Backbone as JSON Lines, residues from 0, in Angstrom:
{"i":0,"aa":"M","n":[-50.47,-20.59,-54.36],"ca":[-49.53,-21.52,-54.95],"c":[-50.0,-21.81,-56.36]}
{"i":1,"aa":"N","n":[-49.15,-21.53,-57.34],"ca":[-49.56,-21.81,-58.71],"c":[-49.38,-23.29,-59.03]}
{"i":2,"aa":"E","n":[-49.77,-23.65,-60.23],"ca":[-49.82,-25.07,-60.59],"c":[-48.43,-25.71,-60.6]}
{"i":3,"aa":"L","n":[-47.41,-24.98,-61.05],"ca":[-46.05,-25.53,-61.11],"c":[-45.53,-25.78,-59.69]}
{"i":4,"aa":"N","n":[-45.74,-24.83,-58.8],"ca":[-45.3,-25.01,-57.41],"c":[-46.07,-26.13,-56.73]}
{"i":5,"aa":"S","n":[-47.36,-26.24,-57.03],"ca":[-48.17,-27.31,-56.45],"c":[-47.67,-28.67,-56.92]}
{"i":6,"aa":"Q","n":[-47.31,-28.74,-58.19],"ca":[-46.8,-30.0,-58.73],"c":[-45.47,-30.37,-58.08]}
{"i":7,"aa":"K","n":[-44.58,-29.4,-57.92],"ca":[-43.3,-29.66,-57.27],"c":[-43.5,-30.07,-55.81]}
{"i":8,"aa":"F","n":[-44.48,-29.44,-55.15],"ca":[-44.78,-29.77,-53.76],"c":[-45.16,-31.23,-53.62]}
{"i":9,"aa":"W","n":[-46.09,-31.7,-54.46],"ca":[-46.55,-33.08,-54.35],"c":[-45.5,-34.08,-54.81]}
{"i":10,"aa":"I","n":[-44.69,-33.71,-55.78],"ca":[-43.57,-34.57,-56.18],"c":[-42.59,-34.68,-55.03]}
{"i":11,"aa":"G","n":[-42.34,-33.57,-54.34],"ca":[-41.47,-33.58,-53.17],"c":[-42.02,-34.45,-52.06]}
{"i":12,"aa":"V","n":[-43.34,-34.37,-51.82],"ca":[-43.96,-35.18,-50.77],"c":[-43.85,-36.67,-51.11]}
{"i":13,"aa":"I","n":[-44.12,-37.03,-52.35],"ca":[-44.03,-38.44,-52.75],"c":[-42.59,-38.94,-52.69]}
{"i":14,"aa":"G","n":[-41.66,-38.12,-53.18],"ca":[-40.25,-38.5,-53.1],"c":[-39.77,-38.62,-51.66]}
{"i":15,"aa":"G","n":[-40.18,-37.69,-50.82],"ca":[-39.8,-37.75,-49.42],"c":[-40.4,-38.95,-48.71]}
{"i":16,"aa":"L","n":[-41.63,-39.3,-49.06],"ca":[-42.27,-40.46,-48.46],"c":[-41.54,-41.75,-48.86]}
{"i":17,"aa":"L","n":[-41.13,-41.85,-50.12],"ca":[-40.38,-43.02,-50.55],"c":[-39.05,-43.14,-49.82]}
{"i":18,"aa":"V","n":[-38.35,-42.02,-49.66],"ca":[-37.09,-42.03,-48.91],"c":[-37.35,-42.4,-47.46]}
{"i":19,"aa":"A","n":[-38.41,-41.84,-46.88],"ca":[-38.74,-42.14,-45.48],"c":[-39.05,-43.62,-45.29]}
{"i":20,"aa":"L","n":[-39.78,-44.2,-46.22],"ca":[-40.12,-45.62,-46.08],"c":[-38.9,-46.52,-46.25]}
{"i":21,"aa":"L","n":[-37.94,-46.1,-47.07],"ca":[-36.72,-46.89,-47.22],"c":[-35.85,-46.83,-45.98]}
{"i":22,"aa":"I","n":[-35.75,-45.65,-45.38],"ca":[-34.91,-45.47,-44.19],"c":[-35.62,-45.98,-42.94]}
{"i":23,"aa":"N","n":[-36.92,-46.11,-43.0],"ca":[-37.74,-46.44,-41.83],"c":[-37.28,-47.69,-41.09]}
{"i":24,"aa":"Y","n":[-36.86,-48.7,-41.79],"ca":[-36.5,-49.94,-41.11],"c":[-35.08,-49.95,-40.58]}
{"i":25,"aa":"L","n":[-34.3,-48.95,-40.91],"ca":[-32.98,-48.81,-40.29],"c":[-33.09,-48.0,-39.01]}
{"i":26,"aa":"I","n":[-33.59,-46.78,-39.14],"ca":[-33.81,-45.89,-38.0],"c":[-35.18,-45.27,-38.22]}
{"i":27,"aa":"T","n":[-36.13,-45.57,-37.39],"ca":[-37.51,-45.17,-37.62],"c":[-37.66,-43.66,-37.66]}
{"i":28,"aa":"I","n":[-37.12,-42.96,-36.69],"ca":[-37.24,-41.51,-36.64],"c":[-36.46,-40.87,-37.79]}
{"i":29,"aa":"G","n":[-35.36,-41.5,-38.17],"ca":[-34.56,-40.98,-39.28],"c":[-35.31,-40.98,-40.59]}
{"i":30,"aa":"G","n":[-36.26,-41.89,-40.75],"ca":[-37.05,-41.92,-41.97],"c":[-37.86,-40.65,-42.15]}
{"i":31,"aa":"A","n":[-38.53,-40.22,-41.1],"ca":[-39.33,-39.0,-41.17],"c":[-38.44,-37.78,-41.35]}
{"i":32,"aa":"F","n":[-37.3,-37.76,-40.68],"ca":[-36.38,-36.63,-40.75],"c":[-35.79,-36.47,-42.15]}
{"i":33,"aa":"F","n":[-35.2,-37.54,-42.67],"ca":[-34.58,-37.47,-43.99],"c":[-35.62,-37.35,-45.1]}
{"i":34,"aa":"G","n":[-36.78,-37.96,-44.91],"ca":[-37.87,-37.77,-45.87],"c":[-38.33,-36.32,-45.92]}
{"i":35,"aa":"G","n":[-38.37,-35.66,-44.76],"ca":[-38.7,-34.24,-44.71],"c":[-37.67,-33.38,-45.42]}
{"i":36,"aa":"I","n":[-36.41,-33.73,-45.26],"ca":[-35.34,-32.99,-45.96],"c":[-35.51,-33.12,-47.47]}
{"i":37,"aa":"V","n":[-35.74,-34.33,-47.93],"ca":[-35.91,-34.57,-49.37],"c":[-37.16,-33.84,-49.88]}
{"i":38,"aa":"A","n":[-38.25,-33.91,-49.13],"ca":[-39.49,-33.24,-49.57],"c":[-39.31,-31.74,-49.63]}
{"i":39,"aa":"G","n":[-38.66,-31.16,-48.64],"ca":[-38.43,-29.71,-48.65],"c":[-37.49,-29.28,-49.75]}
{"i":40,"aa":"W","n":[-36.5,-30.12,-50.04],"ca":[-35.53,-29.77,-51.07],"c":[-36.13,-29.9,-52.47]}
{"i":41,"aa":"I","n":[-36.88,-30.96,-52.72],"ca":[-37.49,-31.16,-54.04],"c":[-38.6,-30.14,-54.27]}
{"i":42,"aa":"G","n":[-39.38,-29.84,-53.24],"ca":[-40.49,-28.9,-53.38],"c":[-40.06,-27.5,-53.73]}
{"i":43,"aa":"Q","n":[-38.89,-27.07,-53.32],"ca":[-38.28,-25.79,-53.62],"c":[-39.23,-24.62,-53.43]}
{"i":44,"aa":"G","n":[-39.94,-24.61,-52.34],"ca":[-40.84,-23.5,-52.06],"c":[-40.39,-22.66,-50.89]}
{"i":45,"aa":"G","n":[-39.16,-22.86,-50.44],"ca":[-38.67,-22.15,-49.28],"c":[-39.0,-22.9,-48.01]}
{"i":46,"aa":"R","n":[-38.73,-22.24,-46.89],"ca":[-38.92,-22.89,-45.59],"c":[-40.39,-23.2,-45.31]}
{"i":47,"aa":"K","n":[-41.26,-22.3,-45.71],"ca":[-42.69,-22.47,-45.4],"c":[-43.26,-23.72,-46.08]}
{"i":48,"aa":"N","n":[-43.04,-23.85,-47.35],"ca":[-43.52,-25.04,-48.06],"c":[-42.73,-26.28,-47.69]}
{"i":49,"aa":"G","n":[-41.45,-26.11,-47.34],"ca":[-40.65,-27.25,-46.89],"c":[-41.19,-27.83,-45.6]}
{"i":50,"aa":"V","n":[-41.62,-26.94,-44.69],"ca":[-42.2,-27.39,-43.43],"c":[-43.52,-28.12,-43.69]}
{"i":51,"aa":"K","n":[-44.35,-27.57,-44.57],"ca":[-45.62,-28.23,-44.9],"c":[-45.37,-29.62,-45.48]}
{"i":52,"aa":"A","n":[-44.43,-29.7,-46.42],"ca":[-44.13,-30.99,-47.04],"c":[-43.53,-31.96,-46.03]}
{"i":53,"aa":"G","n":[-42.67,-31.48,-45.15],"ca":[-42.05,-32.34,-44.15],"c":[-43.06,-32.9,-43.17]}
{"i":54,"aa":"V","n":[-43.97,-32.06,-42.7],"ca":[-44.99,-32.54,-41.77],"c":[-45.89,-33.56,-42.47]}
{"i":55,"aa":"L","n":[-46.25,-33.28,-43.7],"ca":[-47.09,-34.22,-44.45],"c":[-46.38,-35.56,-44.65]}
{"i":56,"aa":"V","n":[-45.09,-35.52,-44.97],"ca":[-44.32,-36.76,-45.12],"c":[-44.27,-37.51,-43.8]}
{"i":57,"aa":"G","n":[-44.04,-36.8,-42.7],"ca":[-43.99,-37.45,-41.39],"c":[-45.3,-38.12,-41.03]}
{"i":58,"aa":"I","n":[-46.41,-37.44,-41.27],"ca":[-47.72,-38.01,-40.93],"c":[-48.06,-39.18,-41.85]}
{"i":59,"aa":"L","n":[-47.77,-39.06,-43.15],"ca":[-48.01,-40.18,-44.06],"c":[-47.12,-41.37,-43.72]}
{"i":60,"aa":"N","n":[-45.89,-41.09,-43.32],"ca":[-44.98,-42.16,-42.9],"c":[-45.54,-42.87,-41.67]}
{"i":61,"aa":"A","n":[-46.03,-42.11,-40.71],"ca":[-46.63,-42.72,-39.51],"c":[-47.88,-43.51,-39.87]}
{"i":62,"aa":"L","n":[-48.65,-43.01,-40.83],"ca":[-49.86,-43.71,-41.25],"c":[-49.52,-45.06,-41.88]}
{"i":63,"aa":"V","n":[-48.54,-45.08,-42.75],"ca":[-48.13,-46.33,-43.39],"c":[-47.62,-47.32,-42.34]}
{"i":64,"aa":"L","n":[-46.8,-46.84,-41.42],"ca":[-46.28,-47.72,-40.38],"c":[-47.39,-48.2,-39.45]}
{"i":65,"aa":"A","n":[-48.34,-47.32,-39.14],"ca":[-49.46,-47.7,-38.27],"c":[-50.33,-48.77,-38.92]}
{"i":66,"aa":"V","n":[-50.57,-48.62,-40.21],"ca":[-51.37,-49.64,-40.92],"c":[-50.64,-50.97,-40.94]}
{"i":67,"aa":"A","n":[-49.33,-50.94,-41.2],"ca":[-48.56,-52.19,-41.22],"c":[-48.56,-52.86,-39.85]}
{"i":68,"aa":"I","n":[-48.39,-52.07,-38.8],"ca":[-48.36,-52.65,-37.45],"c":[-49.75,-53.15,-37.08]}
{"i":69,"aa":"T","n":[-50.79,-52.44,-37.47],"ca":[-52.15,-52.88,-37.15],"c":[-52.49,-54.18,-37.86]}
{"i":70,"aa":"V","n":[-52.1,-54.3,-39.11],"ca":[-52.45,-55.5,-39.88],"c":[-51.58,-56.69,-39.49]}
{"i":71,"aa":"Y","n":[-50.27,-56.48,-39.38],"ca":[-49.36,-57.6,-39.17],"c":[-48.89,-57.75,-37.73]}
{"i":72,"aa":"G","n":[-49.14,-56.78,-36.89],"ca":[-48.72,-56.86,-35.49],"c":[-47.35,-56.25,-35.28]}
{"i":73,"aa":"M","n":[-46.91,-56.26,-34.04],"ca":[-45.63,-55.63,-33.68],"c":[-44.43,-56.39,-34.24]}
{"i":74,"aa":"Q","n":[-44.65,-57.56,-34.84],"ca":[-43.53,-58.31,-35.41],"c":[-42.92,-57.59,-36.61]}
{"i":75,"aa":"V","n":[-43.71,-56.8,-37.32],"ca":[-43.18,-56.09,-38.49],"c":[-42.65,-54.72,-38.13]}
{"i":76,"aa":"A","n":[-42.78,-54.33,-36.87],"ca":[-42.31,-53.0,-36.45],"c":[-40.78,-52.97,-36.51]}
{"i":77,"aa":"P","n":[-40.23,-51.84,-36.85],"ca":[-38.77,-51.71,-36.79],"c":[-38.27,-52.0,-35.37]}
{"i":78,"aa":"S","n":[-37.02,-52.36,-35.26],"ca":[-36.5,-52.81,-33.97],"c":[-36.6,-51.76,-32.88]}
{"i":79,"aa":"D","n":[-36.4,-50.49,-33.21],"ca":[-36.46,-49.47,-32.17],"c":[-37.89,-49.2,-31.7]}
{"i":80,"aa":"I","n":[-38.89,-49.5,-32.5],"ca":[-40.28,-49.39,-32.04],"c":[-40.68,-50.67,-31.33]}
{"i":81,"aa":"G","n":[-40.13,-51.8,-31.75],"ca":[-40.43,-53.06,-31.09],"c":[-40.04,-53.06,-29.63]}
{"i":82,"aa":"V","n":[-39.06,-52.25,-29.27],"ca":[-38.64,-52.13,-27.88],"c":[-39.75,-51.51,-27.03]}
{"i":83,"aa":"L","n":[-40.62,-50.73,-27.65],"ca":[-41.68,-50.03,-26.92],"c":[-42.84,-50.94,-26.54]}
{"i":84,"aa":"K","n":[-42.73,-52.23,-26.79],"ca":[-43.81,-53.15,-26.43],"c":[-44.08,-53.16,-24.92]}
{"i":85,"aa":"F","n":[-43.1,-52.74,-24.13],"ca":[-43.29,-52.73,-22.69],"c":[-44.34,-51.7,-22.27]}
{"i":86,"aa":"L","n":[-44.66,-50.75,-23.15],"ca":[-45.69,-49.76,-22.82],"c":[-47.07,-50.4,-22.75]}
{"i":87,"aa":"G","n":[-47.19,-51.6,-23.28],"ca":[-48.42,-52.35,-23.1],"c":[-49.33,-52.35,-24.3]}
{"i":88,"aa":"S","n":[-49.71,-51.2,-24.77],"ca":[-50.74,-51.12,-25.8],"c":[-50.13,-50.73,-27.14]}
{"i":89,"aa":"T","n":[-50.45,-51.5,-28.14],"ca":[-50.03,-51.14,-29.5],"c":[-50.68,-49.85,-29.93]}
{"i":90,"aa":"L","n":[-51.91,-49.61,-29.49],"ca":[-52.61,-48.37,-29.83],"c":[-51.87,-47.16,-29.28]}
{"i":91,"aa":"F","n":[-51.34,-47.27,-28.07],"ca":[-50.57,-46.16,-27.49],"c":[-49.34,-45.86,-28.33]}
{"i":92,"aa":"V","n":[-48.65,-46.9,-28.77],"ca":[-47.47,-46.72,-29.61],"c":[-47.85,-46.06,-30.92]}
{"i":93,"aa":"L","n":[-48.96,-46.49,-31.53],"ca":[-49.39,-45.93,-32.81],"c":[-49.8,-44.47,-32.67]}
{"i":94,"aa":"V","n":[-50.49,-44.13,-31.61],"ca":[-50.92,-42.74,-31.41],"c":[-49.71,-41.85,-31.15]}
{"i":95,"aa":"A","n":[-48.7,-42.37,-30.49],"ca":[-47.5,-41.59,-30.21],"c":[-46.68,-41.36,-31.47]}
{"i":96,"aa":"L","n":[-46.82,-42.2,-32.49],"ca":[-46.03,-42.05,-33.72],"c":[-46.39,-40.79,-34.5]}
{"i":97,"aa":"F","n":[-47.65,-40.43,-34.53],"ca":[-48.08,-39.33,-35.39],"c":[-47.46,-37.98,-35.01]}
{"i":98,"aa":"P","n":[-47.56,-37.54,-33.75],"ca":[-46.91,-36.25,-33.44],"c":[-45.39,-36.33,-33.5]}
{"i":99,"aa":"L","n":[-44.84,-37.48,-33.15],"ca":[-43.39,-37.62,-33.17],"c":[-42.85,-37.57,-34.59]}
{"i":100,"aa":"F","n":[-43.46,-38.31,-35.5],"ca":[-43.03,-38.28,-36.89],"c":[-43.31,-36.91,-37.52]}
{"i":101,"aa":"G","n":[-44.42,-36.31,-37.15],"ca":[-44.73,-34.97,-37.66],"c":[-43.68,-33.96,-37.24]}
{"i":102,"aa":"L","n":[-43.23,-34.05,-35.98],"ca":[-42.21,-33.13,-35.48],"c":[-40.89,-33.31,-36.22]}
{"i":103,"aa":"F","n":[-40.46,-34.55,-36.38],"ca":[-39.2,-34.78,-37.08],"c":[-39.32,-34.46,-38.57]}
{"i":104,"aa":"G","n":[-40.49,-34.66,-39.15],"ca":[-40.71,-34.23,-40.53],"c":[-40.68,-32.72,-40.65]}
{"i":105,"aa":"Y","n":[-41.18,-32.03,-39.63],"ca":[-41.16,-30.56,-39.59],"c":[-39.72,-30.05,-39.62]}
{"i":106,"aa":"V","n":[-38.89,-30.62,-38.75],"ca":[-37.49,-30.19,-38.69],"c":[-36.77,-30.51,-40.0]}
{"i":107,"aa":"G","n":[-37.01,-31.7,-40.53],"ca":[-36.39,-32.07,-41.8],"c":[-36.86,-31.19,-42.95]}
{"i":108,"aa":"G","n":[-38.16,-30.88,-42.99],"ca":[-38.69,-30.01,-44.03],"c":[-38.14,-28.6,-43.94]}
{"i":109,"aa":"Y","n":[-37.92,-28.12,-42.73],"ca":[-37.33,-26.79,-42.54],"c":[-35.91,-26.75,-43.08]}
{"i":110,"aa":"I","n":[-35.15,-27.8,-42.78],"ca":[-33.78,-27.87,-43.28],"c":[-33.77,-28.01,-44.8]}
{"i":111,"aa":"G","n":[-34.63,-28.87,-45.34],"ca":[-34.69,-29.06,-46.79],"c":[-35.15,-27.82,-47.52]}
{"i":112,"aa":"G","n":[-36.13,-27.1,-46.97],"ca":[-36.58,-25.86,-47.58],"c":[-35.51,-24.79,-47.54]}
{"i":113,"aa":"S","n":[-34.69,-24.78,-46.48],"ca":[-33.6,-23.83,-46.38],"c":[-32.5,-24.16,-47.38]}
{"i":114,"aa":"L","n":[-32.26,-25.44,-47.61],"ca":[-31.24,-25.84,-48.58],"c":[-31.63,-25.5,-50.01]}
{"i":115,"aa":"A","n":[-32.93,-25.5,-50.28],"ca":[-33.39,-25.24,-51.64],"c":[-33.24,-23.78,-52.04]}
{"i":116,"aa":"K","n":[-33.26,-22.9,-51.09],"ca":[-33.15,-21.46,-51.42],"c":[-31.75,-21.03,-51.59]}
């Protein structure tokens, strides 16, 4: 990956993360999905780089949400995650977010990378 593609990749990841964080409080899973689409589309590296950017956006999105929930508690969690309190452990919910957001970021990045070509 040359310097120009690397720069576009990271701009795509940052842009996708911002979109994901904005959408996060409406539909939590939708944030990772649409952030992945934006990251793959801005990165313009095809499906392969779109998938990388989407997964990275999904994991960073889960990390930001996990830190917010850890610091402030489940009160700041989006409503669809707040329903999962019946599972008992906040740690279980946080651990489940990473692969789930990564998967939806993967799908979004694949779609965004396909749109860019």
